[in-house]
Amino acid sequence: MKNKILVTGGAGYIGSHTCIALHQAGYEIVVYDNLSNSSREAVNRVASLIGQPIDFVEGDIRDTDLLRQVFSDNQFFGVIHFAGLKAVGESVAKPLMYYNNNVSGTISLLEVMAEYDVKNLVFSSSATVYGDPEVLPIDESSPRSCTNPYGQSKLTVEHILEDLAVSDESWNLIPLRYFNPVGAHPSGQIGEDPNDIPNNLMPYISQVAVGKLSKLSIFGNDYPTIDGTGVRDFIHVTDLAQGHVAALDYLLSYLEQQTSIEEHSSNKKSSIGFLPINLGTGTGTSVLELVTAFSKVSEQDIPYQFVSRRAGDIASCYASADKARDLLNWQAKLSISDMCQDTWRWQKMNPNGYNLA
Ligand code: NAD
Ligand code: UD1
């Protein structure tokens, strides 16, 4: 067994897939989640997929007493921090809720990590921190700016992590900037389970395909793109999950190397500090291209209409994934067709998501 990892938000969409990847890679995990946007059923299904019970704590990252308890009960190598709220529209309506949960929650977690001298963190950041990019593909040195409270909360946490790395050189802080995560586990057992009518494209398309929603509205067909619709870098959630394993593996081997340098010379051990990394495929796909691919895979008609642009949307966004390839030895492997196929399987097998009633 390798090292023990605390996975905050591990019951959620990306967290649940990452738990499986971590287990397969030999990491021991403790999941910490308040189930505000997930269900116990997701944790049960992960347990059945990996064939052993999950060490699960139902709790809020702002509950520092409970966090302390968990840190004193376990010796963690590090934390993967998924816990957070993620709906852009809701963040505009309820900014205090978003800053409290995402920013104060992260500060609370970092304080407890510092107390227990656990200073290795992988944080769920987002391509949203790049705002409307001037240059494509977007690399990690691109300027950052955000226009909505959700994005601002991610950017604020990134700034906090940067300040922390400057203040104390023993922190290793890796914000992974996700592009557009889609897809589901190939078993069809776990996937994305939006609470309400989906805001994001892929779950909306799959609910139209299965007949739960009647028609997709495509927000704008006058963008300067291949067919006028928005272009995004869709990445399969299992590839994304592997990206987290690659980040931890990288950190472990970096620290081992530093320890051996320290043992064999008078040089002091150094940390990686603040190291942001994009997780994307490097390829853009338009909304219409995704609709066509999904329709082909599912053999369903997907009716759509063009409507006006959605406020805050940008024309095109796709990653330079070179840093992840060079540093983490990680590359996304799965295609748009795989993403559609796995989403469709999850949708058909779980028309009501985790709601078994
Ligand atoms: P999700 O909502 O499915 O998972 C987040 C999990 O965190 C949920 O299980 C929720 O119950 C839990 N949680 C929220 N607040 C908490 C708190 N205060 N204490 C404890 N648990 C809490 O979302 P996801 O899609 O899996 O996203 C995971 C992370 O990745 C989020 O931080 C999100 O902002 C970020 N992200 C997601 C996307 C995306 O498109 N899904 C893109 C970029 C970044
Ligand atoms: C959105 C958020 C982003 C967040 C990400 C993941 C906004 C402005 N951005 O990104 O901050 O990190 O989700 O949660 O909300 N589309 C349609 N019809 C739909 C839904 C989407 O045409 O019903 C189009 C959009 O206009 C866009 C593309 O599909 O061009 C992708 O949209 P979406 O899945 O919401 O992701 P982003 O907008 O990239």
CSV table of C-alpha atoms in Angstrom, one decimal, residues 55-179:
chain,number,residue,atom,x,y,z
A,55,ASP,CA,-13.4,4.9,4.7
A,56,PHE,CA,-16.0,7.7,4.6
A,57,VAL,CA,-16.5,10.7,6.9
A,58,GLU,CA,-19.6,12.8,6.4
A,59,GLY,CA,-18.5,16.3,7.2
A,60,ASP,CA,-18.0,19.8,6.1
A,61,ILE,CA,-14.5,21.2,5.4
A,62,ARG,CA,-15.4,24.3,7.5
A,63,ASP,CA,-15.8,22.0,10.5
A,64,THR,CA,-12.3,22.3,11.7
A,65,ASP,CA,-12.9,20.2,14.8
A,66,LEU,CA,-14.1,17.2,12.8
A,67,LEU,CA,-11.2,17.8,10.3
A,68,ARG,CA,-8.7,17.7,13.3
A,69,GLN,CA,-10.2,14.5,14.4
A,70,VAL,CA,-9.7,12.9,11.0
A,71,PHE,CA,-6.1,14.2,10.7
A,72,SER,CA,-5.3,12.9,14.2
A,73,ASP,CA,-6.8,9.5,13.4
A,74,ASN,CA,-4.9,9.1,10.1
A,75,GLN,CA,-1.4,9.8,8.9
A,76,PHE,CA,-1.9,11.4,5.5
A,77,PHE,CA,0.7,12.0,2.9
A,78,GLY,CA,-1.5,14.6,1.3
A,79,VAL,CA,-4.9,15.9,0.4
A,80,ILE,CA,-6.8,16.0,-2.9
A,81,HIS,CA,-9.3,18.8,-2.4
A,82,PHE,CA,-12.4,18.5,-4.7
A,83,ALA,CA,-14.9,19.8,-2.1
A,84,GLY,CA,-16.6,23.0,-3.4
A,85,LEU,CA,-19.7,24.4,-5.1
A,86,LYS,CA,-19.5,24.7,-8.9
A,87,ALA,CA,-22.6,26.2,-10.5
A,88,VAL,CA,-21.8,29.5,-12.1
A,89,GLY,CA,-25.4,30.9,-12.2
A,90,GLU,CA,-26.0,30.0,-8.6
A,91,SER,CA,-22.7,31.7,-7.6
A,92,VAL,CA,-24.0,34.9,-9.2
A,93,ALA,CA,-27.2,34.7,-7.1
A,94,LYS,CA,-25.5,33.6,-3.9
A,95,PRO,CA,-21.9,34.9,-3.9
A,96,LEU,CA,-21.5,34.8,-0.1
A,97,MET,CA,-22.4,31.1,-0.1
A,98,TYR,CA,-19.7,30.4,-2.8
A,99,TYR,CA,-17.0,32.5,-1.1
A,100,ASN,CA,-17.8,30.9,2.2
A,101,ASN,CA,-17.8,27.3,1.0
A,102,ASN,CA,-15.0,27.5,-1.6
A,103,VAL,CA,-12.6,30.1,-0.1
A,104,SER,CA,-13.3,29.9,3.7
A,105,GLY,CA,-13.7,26.1,3.4
A,106,THR,CA,-10.2,25.9,1.8
A,107,ILE,CA,-8.6,28.1,4.4
A,108,SER,CA,-10.1,25.9,7.1
A,109,LEU,CA,-8.7,22.8,5.4
A,110,LEU,CA,-5.2,24.5,4.9
A,111,GLU,CA,-5.1,25.5,8.6
A,112,VAL,CA,-5.7,22.0,9.8
A,113,MET,CA,-3.2,20.6,7.2
A,114,ALA,CA,-0.6,23.1,8.6
A,115,GLU,CA,-1.4,22.1,12.2
A,116,TYR,CA,-0.7,18.4,11.4
A,117,ASP,CA,2.2,19.2,9.1
A,118,VAL,CA,0.5,17.6,6.0
A,119,LYS,CA,1.7,20.1,3.4
A,120,ASN,CA,1.0,18.3,0.1
A,121,LEU,CA,-2.1,19.4,-1.7
A,122,VAL,CA,-3.7,18.8,-5.1
A,123,PHE,CA,-6.5,21.3,-5.7
A,124,SER,CA,-9.4,21.3,-8.1
A,125,SER,CA,-9.0,24.5,-10.1
A,126,SER,CA,-10.6,25.3,-13.4
A,127,ALA,CA,-9.9,26.6,-16.8
A,128,THR,CA,-12.4,29.3,-15.8
A,129,VAL,CA,-9.4,31.1,-14.1
A,130,TYR,CA,-8.2,32.1,-17.7
A,131,GLY,CA,-11.3,34.1,-18.4
A,132,ASP,CA,-11.6,35.0,-22.1
A,133,PRO,CA,-8.2,33.8,-23.4
A,134,GLU,CA,-6.2,36.0,-25.8
A,135,VAL,CA,-4.1,33.1,-27.1
A,136,LEU,CA,-5.0,29.5,-27.9
A,137,PRO,CA,-4.1,26.9,-26.8
A,138,ILE,CA,-4.0,28.2,-23.2
A,139,ASP,CA,-0.9,27.4,-21.3
A,140,GLU,CA,-0.3,27.8,-17.6
A,141,SER,CA,1.4,31.2,-17.9
A,142,SER,CA,-1.7,32.8,-19.6
A,143,PRO,CA,-3.1,35.8,-17.7
A,144,ARG,CA,-5.9,35.0,-15.2
A,145,SER,CA,-9.1,36.9,-14.7
A,146,CYS,CA,-12.7,35.9,-13.7
A,147,THR,CA,-16.0,37.5,-14.1
A,148,ASN,CA,-18.3,35.4,-11.9
A,149,PRO,CA,-18.1,34.5,-8.1
A,150,TYR,CA,-17.5,30.8,-8.8
A,151,GLY,CA,-14.5,31.6,-11.0
A,152,GLN,CA,-13.4,34.3,-8.6
A,153,SER,CA,-13.5,31.8,-5.7
A,154,LYS,CA,-11.1,29.4,-7.6
A,155,LEU,CA,-8.8,32.2,-8.5
A,156,THR,CA,-8.8,33.5,-4.9
A,157,VAL,CA,-7.8,30.1,-3.7
A,158,GLU,CA,-5.0,29.9,-6.3
A,159,HIS,CA,-3.8,33.3,-4.9
A,160,ILE,CA,-3.9,32.0,-1.4
A,161,LEU,CA,-1.9,28.9,-2.4
A,162,GLU,CA,0.7,31.1,-4.1
A,163,ASP,CA,1.0,33.3,-0.9
A,164,LEU,CA,1.3,30.2,1.2
A,165,ALA,CA,4.1,28.7,-0.9
A,166,VAL,CA,6.0,32.0,-0.5
A,167,SER,CA,5.4,32.2,3.2
A,168,ASP,CA,6.6,28.6,3.9
A,169,GLU,CA,8.8,26.7,1.6
A,170,SER,CA,7.7,23.3,2.8
A,171,TRP,CA,4.3,23.4,1.0
A,172,ASN,CA,3.8,21.4,-2.2
A,173,LEU,CA,0.7,22.9,-3.9
A,174,ILE,CA,-0.6,21.7,-7.2
A,175,PRO,CA,-3.7,23.3,-8.6
A,176,LEU,CA,-5.0,21.2,-11.5
A,177,ARG,CA,-6.9,23.4,-14.0
A,178,TYR,CA,-9.6,21.2,-15.5
A,179,PHE,CA,-11.0,22.0,-18.9
